[in-house]
Amino acid sequence: MKYPFPVGQVDFIQGDEAIARAAILAGCRFYAGYPITPASEIFEAMSLYMPLVDGVSIQMEDEIASLAAVIGASWTGAKAMTATSGPGFSLMMENLGYAIMTETPLVLVNVQRSGPSTGQPTLAAQGDAMQAIWGTHGDHSLIVLTPATVQEAFDMTIRAFNLAEKYRTPVILLTDAEVGHMRERVYAPHPDELELVYRKLPVNDEEAKYPFGDVHGDLVPPMPIFGKGYRTYVTGLTHDERGRPRTVDAEVHERLIKRIVAKIENNKKDIFDYETYELDDAEIVLVSFGIVARSAMRAVKELRKEGIKAGLLKLNVVWPFDFELIEKIAENAERMYVAEMNLGQVYHLIKEGANGKAEVDLISKIGGEVHTPGEIVERIKNDLR
Amino acid sequence: MYLKPSYEIRDKYLRKDMLPTIFCPGCGIGAVLQYTLRAIDDLGLTQDEIVWVSGIGCSSRVPGYVNFDGLHTTHGRALAFATGIKMANPNLKIIAFMGDGDAAAIGGNHLIHAIRRNLDVTVILINNFTYGMTGGQVAPTTPKGLKGTTAPYGSFENPFDIAELAVAAGANYVARWSVFNYLQGINSIKKALQKRGFSLVEFLSPCPISFGRRNRLKTSPEIIRWYQKITVPISKAKNMSPEELEGKIVIGEFVDRDRPSLVEEYEAYKKRAKKMMGWEE
Ligand SMILES: Cc1ncc(C[n+]2csc(CCOP(=O)(O)OP(=O)(O)O)c2C)c(N)n1
Ligand code: SF4
């Protein structure tokens, strides 16, 4: 297979471009989108590459249609993706819920900008963390990944496709304008180096009869894709194991929703991912994700230089969330700080996780600029004075 | 045309474990479903090559009753989902079964853009002039002056002419009939299913429960008489003045043409891309 970009070597590219290339290497062959800053470059790169690799890239009439088309494509067996930013992400919420309810694997990239509403179109923010996790209505679970560098944007895009296929669920790649637009060195692996996951397909008619059941006992049913003769009915209504609508049956509803939630939450250890830096003896624990984690890392180095025992917990996933891990870290810490570009969103998760074992404070910044390491250091030193 | 007995069609195509349907007595949706299945049967299309797609509403429940692959989606978005299915696997034939509110109100934008692109899909549109499933609110098709629960004194808005809209937006095939024109209806669906690109067959369909009850159109004789009064065949309409056509609904075949479809255009686009990049001669 020939690729329209270099593989097996390093290139110097933007985050958005990295996401597009990684998607194609992950096997994505359907992209539908609607232009929006700062996510448009993903779409533009997809438009350039897709026809060359016999994939589809299509500009829809809006973001609602984009995610709808992606879901439709996924039911034909295609790995499919869309990307957007704030206002478009809001428009996608109903269909995101549909994808969760129908257990449709797909990747949705949100290159965050500052909101609410049209806000600051060209500037970065981390204000959509809660919307990514809880934005669609009803009880549900899904997966949210948070890259901090262009290389991570690349690697996590591949992981996003793998997780989507493995758990038959939508995965959100929650990045931001800073990561999206910055240029960095990125190693794009040769396709032979990649471990790709493909969704389970039914192996016989018997399995295909239960597209929403638990035929393998792992809570993830095989997906009978369209056109293979299985005659599957897919609905966003509450449905039984066979996919038949059962809208007023409390038991059926509970069984379905609890399984959809459990297939993610029970596999938290497999999905949740983080990195630590100087955490072992840390009294002050900084928690960060995405672009801010890079300032936080630098801040920890500065604080250590000044003899302050600081450490960093960098979150690569914000949902499903390992609350127990946070409690364990909190037990050894005096104080935890969450640095994020919003008025406090992941802060709430950390506070709940810490469970009173440590003080949890917020180092918030909004307006479009990333915290400088100095600002984080100053704030912590001020509190220690 | 030889018409097979209904039970043969039922046994061949319906999911027995899903019956009975949710449709009220006297509803036109079942009739249109039967016409669609007869058209498929007559053309000898296989059940495994067709995917049914729908949005939300009474009409959109149809894919649940037929033994085909089916995607029952969100309100108004059926054609956007269909775009993904068709483009990702052009071998599949798509029938979108939609209500008038679904297609022309919340889904109006998707409708005109699917037509503009000439998406390869056959739309079977149930126009019952109302929102049936939610209990009879006015729709963008409700004739002026008729009642709905959100216009209890009679609708004050201009209705959409969906068939004309589809012609103007560029559809390859457009026809409109009432559910009582069954032979013409089946023939139109057959033509639509054989078309590449966008085809639409609209059916004026009685909803005695949500709509008829409020507008003295509850019983079959009342409905049939009303349809006779308001519909005009397209050949006759050509010689009528705008004043004479006021308040009438034209029925018949509106357009039958063969503009290149979205799938064909994209195939050509891929070739162009590879050529421009020097990947292919
Ligand atoms: C986003 C959204 N808004 C509103 C509804 C409620 N709703 C369900 S069906 C329907 C209207 C259906 O009318 P129509 O499309 O004409 O189909 P019919 O029931 O008449 O066949 C509405 C408004 C919904 N399900 N989703
Ligand atoms: S409410 Fe109207 S459209 Fe819906 S099933 Fe009843 S008669 Fe048919």
XYZ file of C-alpha atoms and ligand atoms in Angstrom:
700
model
C 0.000 0.000 0.000
C 1.300 3.412 -1.011
C 0.901 6.363 1.378
C 0.666 10.007 0.343
C 2.956 11.046 3.245
C 6.237 9.761 4.685
C 6.026 6.680 6.914
C 8.721 4.982 8.994
C 10.454 8.312 9.494
C 10.344 11.673 11.236
C 8.540 14.692 9.799
C 7.943 18.211 11.053
C 4.181 18.761 11.008
C 1.193 20.411 12.702
C -0.927 18.584 15.263
C -3.992 18.613 13.020
C -1.964 17.154 10.163
C -0.579 14.480 12.492
C -4.106 13.445 13.456
C -5.118 13.071 9.808
C -2.044 10.992 8.922
C -2.427 8.803 11.978
C -6.083 8.202 11.171
C -5.185 6.977 7.713
C -2.478 4.706 9.123
C -5.005 3.394 11.661
C -7.174 2.326 8.737
C -9.672 5.179 8.659
C -11.284 5.267 5.228
C -14.254 7.534 5.811
C -14.181 11.135 6.898
C -17.117 13.560 6.979
C -16.764 17.083 8.300
C -17.739 20.717 8.363
C -15.095 23.450 8.443
C -14.306 25.099 11.771
C -11.218 26.715 13.278
C -8.978 25.243 14.685
C -9.958 21.802 13.344
C -10.191 22.583 9.614
C -6.642 21.459 8.870
C -7.595 17.899 9.804
C -10.382 18.022 7.247
C -8.133 19.621 4.631
C -5.471 16.959 5.088
C -8.110 14.221 4.896
C -9.462 15.763 1.688
C -5.992 15.626 0.205
C -5.204 12.040 1.247
C -8.472 10.116 1.223
C -9.114 9.856 -2.532
C -5.531 8.628 -2.966
C -5.988 5.751 -0.538
C -9.455 4.899 -1.922
C -11.184 6.392 1.065
C -13.950 8.974 1.237
C -13.730 12.540 2.485
C -16.911 14.544 2.182
C -17.960 18.027 3.280
C -21.392 17.774 4.842
C -23.952 20.533 5.385
C -23.228 20.764 9.104
C -21.732 18.917 12.062
C -24.930 17.024 12.803
C -24.767 15.536 9.333
C -21.028 14.892 9.657
C -21.331 12.658 12.685
C -24.439 11.033 11.206
C -22.516 10.106 8.063
C -19.647 8.755 10.145
C -22.042 6.492 12.061
C -23.614 5.295 8.812
C -20.173 4.523 7.376
C -19.166 2.629 10.509
C -22.163 0.320 10.113
C -20.795 -0.732 6.725
C -17.608 -1.818 8.495
C -15.488 1.250 7.759
C -13.262 2.898 10.328
C -14.618 6.438 10.313
C -13.813 9.813 11.842
C -14.942 13.425 12.075
C -13.291 16.439 13.667
C -14.684 19.684 14.942
C -14.371 22.387 17.578
C -16.683 23.884 20.270
C -19.858 24.958 18.437
C -19.701 21.945 16.127
C -19.090 19.652 19.075
C -22.258 20.988 20.700
C -24.214 20.216 17.539
C -22.954 16.643 17.553
C -24.222 15.760 21.000
C -27.482 14.076 19.964
C -25.781 11.835 17.435
C -22.951 11.113 19.868
C -25.585 9.671 22.189
C -26.962 7.687 19.264
C -23.496 6.240 18.595
C -23.151 5.251 22.253
C -26.619 3.686 22.330
C -26.061 1.739 19.107
C -22.465 0.833 20.069
C -20.955 2.290 16.928
C -17.149 2.497 16.803
C -15.900 5.888 15.592
C -13.436 8.641 16.417
C -14.560 12.198 17.089
C -11.823 14.820 17.386
C -12.564 18.039 19.255
C -9.807 20.596 18.779
C -10.972 22.807 21.616
C -11.274 26.535 21.336
C -12.484 28.994 23.907
C -16.240 29.287 24.439
C -19.115 29.324 25.207
C -20.701 30.080 21.867
C -18.344 31.217 19.112
C -16.022 32.516 21.846
C -12.391 32.848 20.761
C -12.199 30.892 17.512
C -8.433 30.858 17.113
C -7.375 30.437 20.726
C -6.903 27.329 22.790
C -8.959 26.231 25.790
C -9.837 23.129 27.765
C -13.419 24.118 28.404
C -15.059 21.071 26.792
C -13.821 18.372 29.164
C -17.146 18.012 30.941
C -19.089 18.239 27.695
C -16.935 15.507 26.187
C -17.649 13.262 29.145
C -21.247 14.190 29.935
C -22.475 16.248 26.976
C -25.003 13.869 25.516
C -28.198 13.174 27.422
C -28.912 10.089 29.471
C -26.708 7.685 31.412
C -23.735 6.602 29.376
C -20.002 6.115 29.182
C -17.419 6.666 26.475
C -13.679 7.219 26.099
C -11.899 10.596 26.106
C -8.181 10.908 25.256
C -6.110 14.070 25.836
C -2.859 14.564 23.862
C -0.290 17.163 24.948
C 2.170 17.094 22.041
C 1.989 16.623 18.306
C 3.546 13.175 18.684
C 0.892 12.291 21.250
C -1.826 13.632 18.966
C -0.502 11.178 16.391
C -0.144 8.197 18.731
C -3.427 8.786 20.521
C -5.314 8.975 17.228
C -4.173 5.422 16.502
C -5.065 4.403 20.032
C -8.461 6.088 19.651
C -9.281 3.911 16.641
C -8.043 0.801 18.428
C -10.138 1.496 21.527
C -13.203 2.363 19.436
C -12.934 -0.962 17.604
C -12.132 -2.981 20.712
C -14.996 -1.657 22.800
C -17.450 -0.825 19.977
C -17.859 2.725 21.176
C -17.257 6.324 20.155
C -13.876 7.676 21.289
C -13.250 11.388 21.654
C -9.806 12.775 20.986
C -9.940 15.948 23.066
C -7.166 18.234 21.983
C -6.913 22.015 21.630
C -5.950 24.828 19.268
C -2.418 24.903 20.671
C -1.648 21.250 19.975
C -3.649 21.404 16.752
C -1.726 24.290 15.233
C 1.774 23.818 16.633
C 4.480 22.179 14.523
C 6.718 19.526 16.067
C 8.821 16.586 15.110
C 6.686 13.495 14.706
C 7.708 9.948 14.036
C 5.120 8.255 11.835
C 5.677 4.508 12.118
C 5.807 2.231 9.144
C 2.469 0.407 8.856
C 4.261 -2.882 9.693
C 5.193 -1.482 13.096
C 1.597 -0.746 13.990
C -0.685 -2.921 16.021
C -4.167 -2.271 14.761
C -7.394 -3.524 16.270
C -10.453 -4.437 14.217
C -13.955 -4.854 15.598
C -15.256 -8.332 16.280
C -17.574 -9.526 13.547
C -20.077 -12.313 14.088
C -18.690 -15.682 13.037
C -22.083 -17.222 12.305
C -25.816 -16.468 12.094
C -26.338 -17.422 15.711
C -23.916 -14.733 16.929
C -25.330 -12.205 14.508
C -28.762 -12.680 16.072
C -27.608 -10.839 19.179
C -25.901 -7.661 17.981
C -26.620 -5.986 21.334
C -26.151 -8.889 23.678
C -23.131 -10.320 25.423
C -22.418 -13.401 23.356
C -18.751 -13.609 24.384
C -19.192 -12.689 28.028
C -16.926 -9.653 27.639
C -19.822 -7.182 27.354
C -18.803 -6.269 23.783
C -21.069 -7.915 21.192
C -19.788 -8.725 17.693
C -21.040 -6.159 15.181
C -23.025 -7.538 12.224
C -22.215 -4.880 9.651
C -24.598 -4.023 6.831
C -24.653 -5.916 3.572
C -23.433 -9.258 4.915
C -26.862 -10.862 4.954
C -27.486 -10.697 8.689
C -30.416 -8.253 8.423
C -29.708 -6.289 11.535
C -32.019 -3.581 12.833
C -30.226 -0.767 14.618
C -32.194 1.748 16.663
C -31.463 4.501 19.174
C -34.558 3.413 21.091
C -34.052 1.155 24.072
C -33.637 -2.287 22.522
C -33.163 -5.871 23.614
C -30.217 -8.135 22.798
C -31.594 -8.751 19.311
C -32.071 -5.044 18.639
C -35.840 -5.029 18.963
C -37.290 -1.814 20.439
C -38.503 -2.350 24.023
C -39.151 1.193 25.105
C -41.279 0.752 28.210
C -39.556 -2.275 29.690
C -37.546 -1.078 32.689
C -35.568 -4.297 32.940
C -34.474 -4.259 29.302
C -33.450 -0.619 29.589
C -31.457 -1.238 32.736
C -29.721 -4.293 31.292
C -28.746 -2.449 28.101
C -27.506 0.767 29.697
C -25.653 -0.999 32.482
C -23.827 -3.195 29.972
C -22.916 -0.244 27.752
C -21.538 1.591 30.785
C -19.862 -1.489 32.272
C -17.987 -2.434 29.097
C -16.091 0.848 29.501
C -15.947 1.208 33.288
C -14.960 -2.431 33.957
C -12.042 -1.996 31.584
C -10.829 1.197 33.180
C -7.402 -0.323 33.879
C -6.944 -1.114 30.198
C -8.164 2.255 28.965
C -7.034 4.778 31.574
C -3.531 6.073 30.937
C -1.280 8.564 32.675
C 2.355 9.526 33.199
C 4.084 10.633 36.349
C 7.136 12.762 36.937
C 8.932 13.042 40.294
C 5.832 11.772 42.008
C 7.333 9.242 44.451
C 8.231 11.637 47.233
C 6.067 14.552 46.109
C 4.291 16.618 48.709
C 2.853 18.952 46.101
C 1.174 17.110 43.236
C 0.337 18.956 40.049
C -2.322 17.361 37.886
C -2.675 18.402 34.264
C -3.707 17.189 30.864
C -3.188 18.297 27.280
C -1.095 21.326 26.465
C -1.022 22.603 30.069
C 0.769 19.440 31.214
C 3.873 20.703 29.404
C 3.953 23.908 31.438
C 3.221 21.901 34.550
C 6.184 19.593 33.851
C 8.467 22.596 33.568
C 6.976 24.078 36.740
C 7.770 20.878 38.642
C 11.413 21.107 37.526
C 11.610 24.722 38.695
C 10.013 23.923 42.035
C 12.392 21.001 42.597
C 15.314 23.338 41.893
C 14.066 25.498 44.714
C 13.866 22.531 47.032
C 10.100 22.136 46.901
C 9.038 18.496 46.618
C 6.709 18.787 43.640
C 5.583 16.090 41.223
C 3.354 15.780 38.177
C 0.471 13.542 37.250
C -0.223 13.953 33.538
C -3.560 12.545 32.434
C -3.659 10.998 28.967
C -7.276 9.924 29.455
C -9.990 11.821 31.313
C -12.708 9.209 30.901
C -13.116 6.471 32.089
C -11.491 7.897 35.186
C -9.329 6.083 37.719
C -10.613 7.637 40.939
C -8.783 5.038 43.074
C -5.427 6.048 41.598
C -6.096 9.666 42.536
C -6.964 8.647 46.083
C -3.721 6.659 46.371
C -1.683 9.635 45.156
C -3.600 11.969 47.440
C -2.752 9.791 50.450
C 0.946 10.593 50.001
C 0.488 14.235 49.105
C -0.171 17.301 51.140
C -1.746 19.324 48.455
C -2.836 18.739 44.872
C -3.192 21.368 42.191
C -5.130 20.963 38.994
C -3.883 23.307 36.294
C -6.316 23.591 33.416
C -7.502 26.159 30.870
C -11.014 26.569 32.190
C -12.727 27.596 35.407
C -12.426 24.107 36.871
C -13.651 20.937 35.153
C -11.225 18.040 35.610
C -10.637 19.704 39.001
C -13.968 18.211 40.090
C -12.845 14.695 39.121
C -9.591 15.072 41.047
C -11.372 16.441 44.086
C -13.742 13.520 44.085
C -10.852 11.091 43.606
C -8.739 12.642 46.364
C -11.642 11.915 48.664
C -10.470 14.352 51.322
C -7.037 12.700 51.620
C -5.352 15.872 50.342
C -6.339 19.479 49.733
C -7.182 20.034 46.080
C -6.807 23.452 44.483
C -7.395 24.810 41.037
C -4.917 26.781 38.985
C -7.192 28.112 36.350
C -6.514 30.223 33.301
C -8.889 31.323 30.558
C -8.694 33.737 27.652
C -6.751 31.670 25.178
C -3.229 31.555 26.583
C -1.616 28.518 28.142
C -0.355 28.843 31.734
C 3.334 29.734 31.766
C 5.477 27.546 34.040
C 6.269 30.727 35.970
C 2.616 31.384 36.719
C 2.197 27.891 38.118
C 5.371 28.165 40.182
C 4.386 31.592 41.536
C 0.957 30.411 42.552
C 2.309 27.384 44.437
C 5.080 29.347 46.122
C 2.581 31.997 47.184
C 0.412 29.374 48.829
C 3.434 27.899 50.644
C 4.520 31.256 52.029
C -49.041 -6.175 -13.307
C -49.873 -9.357 -11.447
C -50.470 -8.621 -7.764
C -49.414 -11.386 -5.416
C -51.671 -12.007 -2.433
C -50.770 -9.761 0.523
C -49.924 -12.647 2.835
C -47.174 -13.762 0.467
C -45.590 -10.331 0.650
C -46.051 -10.263 4.422
C -44.532 -13.700 4.963
C -41.610 -12.997 2.716
C -40.568 -9.607 4.006
C -41.919 -8.807 7.475
C -40.356 -9.712 10.834
C -43.051 -11.769 12.473
C -41.726 -11.195 15.983
C -42.178 -7.451 15.535
C -45.878 -7.610 14.680
C -48.373 -6.119 15.260
C -47.186 -2.694 14.130
C -47.726 0.468 16.147
C -49.814 1.962 13.341
C -53.375 3.095 14.111
C -56.351 1.653 12.206
C -56.834 3.587 8.984
C -53.240 4.828 8.867
C -51.716 5.014 5.381
C -48.187 3.970 6.340
C -48.914 0.233 6.085
C -50.268 0.677 2.559
C -47.140 2.492 1.417
C -44.980 -0.137 3.054
C -46.834 -2.769 1.094
C -46.322 -0.856 -2.184
C -42.612 -0.590 -1.460
C -42.284 -4.309 -0.746
C -44.258 -5.159 -3.864
C -41.948 -2.961 -5.929
C -38.897 -4.710 -4.459
C -40.491 -8.096 -5.076
C -41.433 -7.262 -8.631
C -37.914 -6.083 -9.426
C -36.453 -9.223 -7.877
C -34.085 -7.252 -5.638
C -32.550 -9.304 -2.846
C -33.095 -8.520 0.816
C -29.364 -8.500 1.465
C -28.481 -5.710 -0.931
C -30.901 -3.132 0.514
C -30.515 -1.075 3.694
C -33.520 0.791 5.076
C -32.809 4.066 6.836
C -35.192 6.296 8.759
C -35.383 9.162 11.209
C -37.978 9.496 13.955
C -41.770 9.472 13.661
C -44.505 6.931 12.937
C -43.309 6.554 9.339
C -39.759 6.021 10.524
C -40.732 2.896 12.437
C -41.108 0.998 9.154
C -37.506 -0.344 8.925
C -38.132 -2.193 12.186
C -40.858 -4.323 10.640
C -39.046 -5.395 7.487
C -36.472 -8.154 7.406
C -33.571 -6.158 5.966
C -30.595 -4.326 7.449
C -32.022 -1.139 8.929
C -30.842 2.005 10.668
C -33.462 3.882 12.725
C -31.634 7.115 13.455
C -32.247 10.545 14.983
C -35.117 12.857 14.044
C -34.582 14.350 10.591
C -31.115 12.967 9.981
C -31.815 9.805 7.988
C -30.297 11.138 4.768
C -27.103 12.242 6.506
C -26.646 8.717 7.916
C -27.498 7.338 4.476
C -24.709 9.427 2.943
C -22.184 7.598 5.106
C -23.595 4.162 4.354
C -23.749 4.697 0.601
C -20.363 6.360 0.245
C -18.607 3.794 2.422
C -20.227 0.873 0.593
C -21.652 1.857 -2.808
C -22.837 -1.735 -3.392
C -25.692 -1.215 -0.966
C -29.017 0.118 -2.199
C -30.685 2.510 0.223
C -34.339 3.154 0.931
C -35.034 6.078 3.247
C -38.503 5.889 4.741
C -39.422 9.270 6.185
C -42.229 11.424 7.529
C -42.959 14.915 6.216
C -41.918 16.602 9.475
C -38.839 14.440 9.641
C -37.842 15.155 6.040
C -38.925 18.760 5.533
C -38.730 20.443 8.961
C -35.889 19.225 11.174
C -34.384 17.359 8.222
C -35.056 20.021 5.580
C -31.440 21.011 5.225
C -30.243 17.422 4.923
C -32.968 16.803 2.327
C -31.982 19.640 0.000
C -28.283 18.845 0.319
C -28.734 15.120 -0.284
C -30.668 16.067 -3.431
C -28.069 18.661 -4.471
C -25.355 16.005 -4.199
C -27.605 13.547 -6.018
C -27.037 10.966 -3.291
C -27.969 7.483 -4.490
C -31.025 6.856 -2.350
C -34.729 6.206 -2.802
C -36.815 8.304 -0.457
C -40.301 7.070 0.344
C -41.964 10.020 1.996
C -45.146 9.718 4.026
C -46.864 13.091 3.881
C -49.710 13.000 6.387
C -49.707 16.800 6.783
C -48.904 16.457 10.466
C -46.624 15.194 13.204
C -48.321 11.882 13.845
C -46.133 10.361 16.500
C -46.147 13.398 18.774
C -49.905 13.742 18.537
C -50.899 16.049 15.716
C -48.915 19.257 15.786
C -48.767 21.222 12.548
C -46.065 20.252 10.049
C -44.394 22.269 7.289
C -46.842 20.539 4.951
C -50.090 21.281 6.821
C -52.446 23.029 4.385
C -53.188 26.607 5.453
C -56.233 26.840 7.682
C -56.207 23.195 8.818
C -55.762 22.473 12.482
C -53.042 20.964 14.593
C -52.454 21.012 18.336
C -49.921 23.821 17.920
C -52.231 25.809 15.645
C -55.639 25.059 17.165
C -57.226 27.889 15.162
C -55.920 26.667 11.825
C -52.401 26.847 10.417
C -51.317 30.358 9.406
C -48.137 29.376 7.551
C -47.481 28.549 3.914
C -46.940 24.823 3.398
C -43.959 23.286 1.600
C -44.450 21.511 -1.696
C -41.864 18.791 -1.132
C -42.034 17.305 -4.631
C -41.477 20.708 -6.275
C -38.658 21.377 -3.836
C -36.996 18.103 -4.804
C -37.286 18.906 -8.507
C -35.767 22.336 -8.010
C -32.903 20.964 -5.889
C -31.974 18.547 -8.685
C -33.453 15.106 -7.970
C -33.285 12.508 -10.736
C -36.765 11.141 -10.124
C -39.731 12.690 -8.305
C -43.331 11.518 -8.112
C -46.250 12.176 -5.796
C -49.384 10.127 -5.313
C -52.036 9.615 -2.711
C -52.126 6.217 -1.007
C -55.215 5.448 -3.051
C -53.229 5.547 -6.335
C -51.733 2.158 -5.626
C -50.768 1.031 -9.123
C -49.147 4.353 -9.984
C -47.509 4.301 -6.574
C -45.951 0.854 -7.033
C -44.786 1.742 -10.527
C -43.174 4.939 -9.301
C -41.342 3.125 -6.513
C -40.087 0.610 -9.066
C -38.763 3.390 -11.265
C -37.239 5.123 -8.236
C -35.469 1.966 -7.087
C -33.890 1.510 -10.493
C -32.529 5.058 -10.600
C -29.021 6.071 -9.815
C -28.896 9.307 -7.851
C -31.683 10.792 -5.810
C -35.249 9.596 -6.226
C -38.268 10.541 -4.179
C -41.790 9.185 -4.116
C -44.110 11.191 -1.912
C -47.384 9.711 -0.707
C -50.288 11.739 0.647
C -51.200 9.429 3.467
C -54.106 9.532 5.912
C -53.460 9.954 9.614
C -56.988 9.610 10.960
C -55.914 9.666 14.595
C -53.595 12.620 15.027
C -54.637 14.741 12.061
C -57.995 13.562 10.743
C -59.746 13.754 14.075
C -59.140 17.524 14.266
C -60.017 18.251 10.654
C -63.135 16.212 9.918
C -61.036 13.637 8.067
C -61.382 10.715 10.382
C -63.209 8.166 8.286
C -62.148 6.645 4.984
C -65.005 8.142 2.914
C -64.221 11.605 4.272
C -60.529 11.184 3.493
C -61.052 9.805 0.004
C -63.480 12.613 -0.862
C -61.047 15.201 0.450
C -58.139 13.783 -1.529
C -60.294 13.803 -4.647
C -61.107 17.450 -4.022
C -57.573 18.682 -3.359
C -55.477 16.617 -5.801
C -55.025 17.435 -9.474
C -53.183 15.195 -11.974
C -50.080 16.862 -13.342
C -51.311 16.727 -16.956
C -54.453 18.624 -16.004
C -52.582 21.063 -13.789
C -50.481 22.204 -16.769
C -53.526 23.913 -18.246
C -54.772 25.455 -15.012
C -54.212 29.033 -13.877
C -52.412 29.815 -10.592
C -55.772 30.911 -9.135
C -57.363 27.591 -10.031
C -54.401 25.732 -8.518
C -54.624 27.629 -5.230
C -55.008 25.102 -2.413
C -54.608 22.108 -4.760
C -51.909 19.465 -4.629
C -50.555 18.233 -7.938
C -50.005 14.482 -8.227
C -48.129 12.465 -10.828
C -44.596 12.105 -12.091
C -42.696 15.384 -11.788
C -39.310 14.552 -13.221
C -37.394 11.592 -14.627
C -33.802 12.323 -15.641
C -30.318 10.900 -15.319
C -27.881 13.419 -13.935
C -24.690 11.772 -12.662
C -25.048 10.482 -9.126
C -22.848 11.199 -6.103
C -21.242 7.755 -6.212
C -20.340 8.173 -9.894
C -19.003 11.680 -9.262
C -16.837 10.489 -6.384
C -15.414 7.622 -8.411
C -14.396 10.126 -11.074
C -12.998 12.439 -8.392
C -10.764 9.692 -7.002
C -9.390 9.052 -10.487
C -8.785 12.787 -10.947
C -6.970 12.994 -7.614
C -4.640 10.112 -8.443
C -3.941 11.574 -11.857
C -3.230 15.040 -10.477
C -0.832 13.565 -7.929
C 0.905 11.572 -10.638
C -0.122 8.265 -9.018
C -1.906 7.130 -12.139
C -1.796 7.932 -15.816
C -34.554 16.223 18.144
C -35.957 15.759 18.319
N -36.942 16.677 18.404
C -38.221 16.272 18.579
C -38.526 14.939 18.671
C -39.947 14.504 18.900
N -40.595 13.940 17.701
C -40.730 12.618 17.550
S -41.529 12.204 16.137
C -41.756 13.833 15.713
C -42.502 14.247 14.482
C -42.833 13.193 13.563
O -43.565 13.716 12.513
P -43.349 13.243 11.037
O -41.915 13.290 10.693
O -44.242 14.022 10.150
O -43.729 11.694 11.072
P -45.114 10.969 11.394
O -45.078 10.601 12.831
O -46.217 11.922 11.072
O -45.083 9.792 10.505
C -41.181 14.660 16.683
C -41.232 16.143 16.629
C -37.456 14.015 18.588
N -37.642 12.700 18.679
N -36.207 14.462 18.403
S -50.633 8.728 14.542
Fe -51.213 8.975 12.423
S -49.362 8.533 11.243
Fe -49.066 7.726 13.314
S -49.698 5.593 13.187
Fe -51.456 6.776 13.880
S -52.549 7.266 12.014
Fe -50.512 6.626 11.404
